[in-house]
mmCIF file of C-alpha atoms in Angstrom:
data_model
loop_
_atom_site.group_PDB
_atom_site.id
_atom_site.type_symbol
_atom_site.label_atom_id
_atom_site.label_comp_id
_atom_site.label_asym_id
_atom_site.label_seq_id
_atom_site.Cartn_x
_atom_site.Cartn_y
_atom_site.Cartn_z
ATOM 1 C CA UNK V 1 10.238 -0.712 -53.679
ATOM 2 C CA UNK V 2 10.334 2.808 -52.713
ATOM 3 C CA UNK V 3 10.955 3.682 -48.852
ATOM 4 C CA UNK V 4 8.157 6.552 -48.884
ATOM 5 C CA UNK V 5 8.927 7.243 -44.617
ATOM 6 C CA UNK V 6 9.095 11.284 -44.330
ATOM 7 C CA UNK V 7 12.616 12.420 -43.652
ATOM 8 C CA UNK V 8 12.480 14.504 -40.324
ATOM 9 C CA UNK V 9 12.699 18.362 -41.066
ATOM 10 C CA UNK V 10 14.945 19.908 -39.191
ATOM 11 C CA UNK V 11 14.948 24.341 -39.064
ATOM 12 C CA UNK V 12 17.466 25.825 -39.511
ATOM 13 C CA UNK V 13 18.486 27.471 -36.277
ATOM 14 C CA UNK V 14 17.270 31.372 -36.119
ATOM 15 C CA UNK V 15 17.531 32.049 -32.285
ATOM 16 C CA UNK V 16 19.763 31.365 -29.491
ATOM 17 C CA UNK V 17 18.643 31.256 -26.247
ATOM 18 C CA UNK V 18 21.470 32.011 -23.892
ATOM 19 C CA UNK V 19 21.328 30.824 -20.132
ATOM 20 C CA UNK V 20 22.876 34.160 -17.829
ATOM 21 C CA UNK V 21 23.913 33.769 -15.034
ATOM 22 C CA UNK V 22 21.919 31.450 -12.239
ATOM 23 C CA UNK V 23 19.166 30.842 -14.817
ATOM 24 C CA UNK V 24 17.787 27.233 -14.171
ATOM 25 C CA UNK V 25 18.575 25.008 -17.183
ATOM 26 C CA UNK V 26 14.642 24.245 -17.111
ATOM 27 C CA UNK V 27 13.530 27.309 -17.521
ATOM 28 C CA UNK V 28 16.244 27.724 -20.469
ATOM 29 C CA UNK V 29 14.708 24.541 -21.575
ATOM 30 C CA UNK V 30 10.691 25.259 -21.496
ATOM 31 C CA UNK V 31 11.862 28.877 -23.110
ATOM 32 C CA UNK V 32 13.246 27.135 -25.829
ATOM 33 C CA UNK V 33 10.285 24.496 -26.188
ATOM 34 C CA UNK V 34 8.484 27.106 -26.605
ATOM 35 C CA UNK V 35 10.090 29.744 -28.535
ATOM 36 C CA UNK V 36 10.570 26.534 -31.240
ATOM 37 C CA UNK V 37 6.778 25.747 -30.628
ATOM 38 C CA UNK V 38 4.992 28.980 -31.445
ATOM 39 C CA UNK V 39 7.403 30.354 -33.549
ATOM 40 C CA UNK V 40 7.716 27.489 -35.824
ATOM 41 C CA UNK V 41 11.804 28.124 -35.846
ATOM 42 C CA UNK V 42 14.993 26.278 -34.993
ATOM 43 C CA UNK V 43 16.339 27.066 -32.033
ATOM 44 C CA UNK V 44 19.446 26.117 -29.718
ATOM 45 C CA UNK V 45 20.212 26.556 -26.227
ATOM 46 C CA UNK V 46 23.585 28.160 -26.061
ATOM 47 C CA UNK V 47 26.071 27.470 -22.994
ATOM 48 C CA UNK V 48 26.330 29.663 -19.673
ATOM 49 C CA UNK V 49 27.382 33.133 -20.010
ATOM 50 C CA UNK V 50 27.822 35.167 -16.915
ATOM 51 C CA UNK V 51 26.114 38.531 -16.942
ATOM 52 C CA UNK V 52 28.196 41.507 -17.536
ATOM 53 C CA UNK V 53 29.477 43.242 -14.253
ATOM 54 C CA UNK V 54 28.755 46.097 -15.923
ATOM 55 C CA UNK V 55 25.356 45.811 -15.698
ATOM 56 C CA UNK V 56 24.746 45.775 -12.193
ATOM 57 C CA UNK V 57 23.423 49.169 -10.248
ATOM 58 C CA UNK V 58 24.864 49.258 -7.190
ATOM 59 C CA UNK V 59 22.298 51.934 -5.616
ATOM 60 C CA UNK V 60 19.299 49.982 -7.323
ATOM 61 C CA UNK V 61 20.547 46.579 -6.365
ATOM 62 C CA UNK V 62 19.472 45.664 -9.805
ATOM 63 C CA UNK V 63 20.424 45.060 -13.430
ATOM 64 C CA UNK V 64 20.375 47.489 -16.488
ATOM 65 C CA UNK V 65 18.590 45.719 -18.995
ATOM 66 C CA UNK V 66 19.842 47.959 -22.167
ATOM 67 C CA UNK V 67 23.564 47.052 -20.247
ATOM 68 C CA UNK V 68 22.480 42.915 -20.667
ATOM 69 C CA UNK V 69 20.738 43.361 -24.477
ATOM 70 C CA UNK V 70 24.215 45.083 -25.446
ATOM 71 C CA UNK V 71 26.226 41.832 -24.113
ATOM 72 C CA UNK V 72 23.884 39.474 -25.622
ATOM 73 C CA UNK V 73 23.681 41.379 -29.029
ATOM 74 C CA UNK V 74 27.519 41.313 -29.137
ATOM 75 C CA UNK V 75 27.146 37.008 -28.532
ATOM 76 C CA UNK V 76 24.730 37.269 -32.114
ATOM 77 C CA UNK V 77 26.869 34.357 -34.383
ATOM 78 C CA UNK V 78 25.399 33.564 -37.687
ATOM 79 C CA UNK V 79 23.636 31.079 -38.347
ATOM 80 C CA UNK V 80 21.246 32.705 -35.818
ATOM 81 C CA UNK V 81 19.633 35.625 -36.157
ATOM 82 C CA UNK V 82 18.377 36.389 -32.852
ATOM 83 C CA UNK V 83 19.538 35.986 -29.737
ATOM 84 C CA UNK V 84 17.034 35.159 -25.902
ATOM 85 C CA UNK V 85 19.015 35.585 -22.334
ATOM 86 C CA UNK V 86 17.068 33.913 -19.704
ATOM 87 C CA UNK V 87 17.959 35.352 -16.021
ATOM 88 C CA UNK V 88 17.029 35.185 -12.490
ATOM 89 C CA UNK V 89 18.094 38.480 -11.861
ATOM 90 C CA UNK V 90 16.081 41.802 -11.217
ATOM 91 C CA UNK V 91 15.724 43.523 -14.043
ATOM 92 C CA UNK V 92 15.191 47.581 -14.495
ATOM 93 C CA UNK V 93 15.488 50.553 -17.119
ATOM 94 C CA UNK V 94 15.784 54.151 -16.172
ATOM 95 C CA UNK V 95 12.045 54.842 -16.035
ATOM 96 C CA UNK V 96 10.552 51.976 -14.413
ATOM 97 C CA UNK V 97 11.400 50.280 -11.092
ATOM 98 C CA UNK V 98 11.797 46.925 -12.808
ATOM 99 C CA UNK V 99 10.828 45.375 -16.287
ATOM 100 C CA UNK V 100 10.048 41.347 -16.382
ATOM 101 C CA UNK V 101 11.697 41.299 -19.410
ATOM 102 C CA UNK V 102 13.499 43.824 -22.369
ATOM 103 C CA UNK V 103 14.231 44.467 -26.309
ATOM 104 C CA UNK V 104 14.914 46.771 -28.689
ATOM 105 C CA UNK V 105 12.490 47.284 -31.235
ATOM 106 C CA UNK V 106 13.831 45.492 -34.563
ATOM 107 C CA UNK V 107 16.839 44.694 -32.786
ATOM 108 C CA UNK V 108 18.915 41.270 -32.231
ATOM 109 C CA UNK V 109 18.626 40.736 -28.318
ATOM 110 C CA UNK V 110 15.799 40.259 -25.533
ATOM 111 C CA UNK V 111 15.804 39.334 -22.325
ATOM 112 C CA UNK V 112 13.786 37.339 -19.519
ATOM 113 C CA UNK V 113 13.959 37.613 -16.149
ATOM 114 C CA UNK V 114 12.542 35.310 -13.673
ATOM 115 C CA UNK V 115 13.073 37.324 -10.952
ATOM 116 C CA UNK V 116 9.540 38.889 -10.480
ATOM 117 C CA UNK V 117 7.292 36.289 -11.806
ATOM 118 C CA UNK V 118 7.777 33.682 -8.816
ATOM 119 C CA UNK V 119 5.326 35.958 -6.258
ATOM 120 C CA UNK V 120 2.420 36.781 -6.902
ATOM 121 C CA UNK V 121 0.810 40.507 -5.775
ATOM 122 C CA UNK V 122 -0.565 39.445 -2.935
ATOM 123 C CA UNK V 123 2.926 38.096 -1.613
ATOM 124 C CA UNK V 124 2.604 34.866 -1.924
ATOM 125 C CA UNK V 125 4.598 32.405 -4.370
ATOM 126 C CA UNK V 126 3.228 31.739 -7.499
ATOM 127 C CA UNK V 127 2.197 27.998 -8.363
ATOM 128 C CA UNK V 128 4.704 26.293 -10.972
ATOM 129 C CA UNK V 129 2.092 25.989 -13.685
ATOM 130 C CA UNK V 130 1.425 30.151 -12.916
ATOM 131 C CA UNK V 131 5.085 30.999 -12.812
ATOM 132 C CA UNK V 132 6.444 28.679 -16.156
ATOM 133 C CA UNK V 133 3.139 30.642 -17.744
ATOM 134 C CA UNK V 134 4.409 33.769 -17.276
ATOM 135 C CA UNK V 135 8.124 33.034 -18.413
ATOM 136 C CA UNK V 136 6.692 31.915 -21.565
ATOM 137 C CA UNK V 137 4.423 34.943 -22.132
ATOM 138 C CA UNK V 138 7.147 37.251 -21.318
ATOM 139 C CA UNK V 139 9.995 35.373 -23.340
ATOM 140 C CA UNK V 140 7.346 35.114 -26.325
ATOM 141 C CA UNK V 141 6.347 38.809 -25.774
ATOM 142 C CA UNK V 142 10.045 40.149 -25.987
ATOM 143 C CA UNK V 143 10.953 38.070 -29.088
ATOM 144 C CA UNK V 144 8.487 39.450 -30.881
ATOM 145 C CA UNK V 145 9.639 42.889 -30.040
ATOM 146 C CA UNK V 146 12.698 41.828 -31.782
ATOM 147 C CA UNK V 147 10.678 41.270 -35.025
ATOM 148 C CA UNK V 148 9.530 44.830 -34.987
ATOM 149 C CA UNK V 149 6.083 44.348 -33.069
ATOM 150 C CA UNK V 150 5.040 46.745 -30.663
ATOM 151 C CA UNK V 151 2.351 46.790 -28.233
ATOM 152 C CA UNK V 152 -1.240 45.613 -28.943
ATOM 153 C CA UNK V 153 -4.344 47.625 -27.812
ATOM 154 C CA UNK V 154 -5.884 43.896 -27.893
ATOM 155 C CA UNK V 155 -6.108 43.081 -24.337
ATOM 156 C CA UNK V 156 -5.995 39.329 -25.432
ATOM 157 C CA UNK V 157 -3.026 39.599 -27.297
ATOM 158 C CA UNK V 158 -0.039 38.467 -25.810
ATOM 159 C CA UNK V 159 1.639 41.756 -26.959
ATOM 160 C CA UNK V 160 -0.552 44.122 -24.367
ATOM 161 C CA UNK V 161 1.595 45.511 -22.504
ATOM 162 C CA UNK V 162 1.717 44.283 -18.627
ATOM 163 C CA UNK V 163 3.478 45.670 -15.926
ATOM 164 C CA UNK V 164 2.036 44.057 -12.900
ATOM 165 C CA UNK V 165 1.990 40.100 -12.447
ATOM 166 C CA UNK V 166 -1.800 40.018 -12.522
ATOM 167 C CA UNK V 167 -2.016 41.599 -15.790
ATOM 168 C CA UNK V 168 0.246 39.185 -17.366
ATOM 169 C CA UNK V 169 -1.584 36.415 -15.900
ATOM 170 C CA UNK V 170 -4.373 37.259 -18.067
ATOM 171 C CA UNK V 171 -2.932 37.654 -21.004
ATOM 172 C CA UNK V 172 -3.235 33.914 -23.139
ATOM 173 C CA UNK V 173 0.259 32.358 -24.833
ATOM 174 C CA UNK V 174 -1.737 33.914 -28.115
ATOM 175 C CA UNK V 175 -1.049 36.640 -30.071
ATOM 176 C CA UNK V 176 -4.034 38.421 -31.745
ATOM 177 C CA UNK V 177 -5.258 37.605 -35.578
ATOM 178 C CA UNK V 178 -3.145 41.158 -36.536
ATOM 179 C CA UNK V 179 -0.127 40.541 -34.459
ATOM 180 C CA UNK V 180 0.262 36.734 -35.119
ATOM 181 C CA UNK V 181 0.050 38.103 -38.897
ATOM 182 C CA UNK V 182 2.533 40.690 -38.692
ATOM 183 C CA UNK V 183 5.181 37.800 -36.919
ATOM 184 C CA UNK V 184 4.201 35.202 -39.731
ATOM 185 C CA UNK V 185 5.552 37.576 -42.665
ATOM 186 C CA UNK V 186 8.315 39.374 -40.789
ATOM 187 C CA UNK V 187 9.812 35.471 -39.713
ATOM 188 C CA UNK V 188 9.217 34.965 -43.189
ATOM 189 C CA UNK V 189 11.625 37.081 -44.627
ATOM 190 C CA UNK V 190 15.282 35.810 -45.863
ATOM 191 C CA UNK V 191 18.072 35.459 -43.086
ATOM 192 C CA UNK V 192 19.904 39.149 -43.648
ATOM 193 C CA UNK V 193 17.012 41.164 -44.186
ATOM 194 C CA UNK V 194 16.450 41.260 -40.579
#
């Protein structure tokens, strides 16, 4: 008699996600969950890396976060294709004071930083359930900047752009009809083209 059980499927593994730093390994952890979850990809958690001294600004007392995508795209290994730091640090590019989280457009590398998504506006600290929501949003939100999305004029799409805490916090862990589209046929596409 036949054994008809399902084999498990496994995916392959597409994206890293790279602990940097002091980043808690269950934040690395719900990132990943998550990352796997709505994505529908493999993924593997990657060990420590420290972040590159290079980074740090001295008279901003924060990080560069084109200095951290640069030492995560250089940690890119096939078989994956894309590559997630998760930090604690305080993130910041030239034009803004601070950025919860970076990309490049098309690119191999994004970044999440925990830093500013403990307190909420009013000063006070952020409930678990509020914080781990906005670590997902934000690591989601980044990925998908790797696969070439940009940001949604769909105020309940997860790619509207956010810069305060209280915007993000309205945002749903959904991207829009369009946007989840676009993601579905650019993760699609054969490992090489992208």
């Amino acid at each position: 008699m036949e054994d008809r059980r399902e084999e498990p499927v496994f995916l392959e593994p597409v994206v890293s996600v790279c602990p940097l730093g002091d980043a808690t390994a269950v934040d690395v952890r719900v990132v990943a969950a998550n990352v796997q979850a709505v994505f529908d990809l493999g993924v593997d958690i990657l060990e420590r890396s420290p972040l590159p001294e290079e980074a740090f600004l001295a008279d901003r007392r924060q990080y560069d976060a084109a200095a951290v995508l640069r030492h995560l795209d250089a940690m890119v290994r096939p078989p994956f294709r894309k590559i997630l730091g998760v930090t604690t640090v305080d993130l910041c590019i030239p034009v803004f004071t601070h950025v919860f989280g970076e990309a490049h457009l098309g690119g191999r590398a994004a970044v999440v930083s925990s830093f500013r998504l403990r307190t909420n506006e009013n000063g006070f600290k952020a409930s678990i359930e509020t914080y781990t929501h906005r670590l997902i949003k934000v690591a989601l939100h980044e990925l998908a900047h790797t696969r070439n999305l940009v940001h949604c004029d769909n105020p309940r799409c997860l790619m509207h752009f956010s810069p305060k805490v209280n915007h993000l916090d309205r945002l749903p862990i959904l991207f829009c009809e369009r946007c989840r589209y676009l993601l579905t046929q650019d993760w699609r596409r054969p490992a090489g083209m992208g």
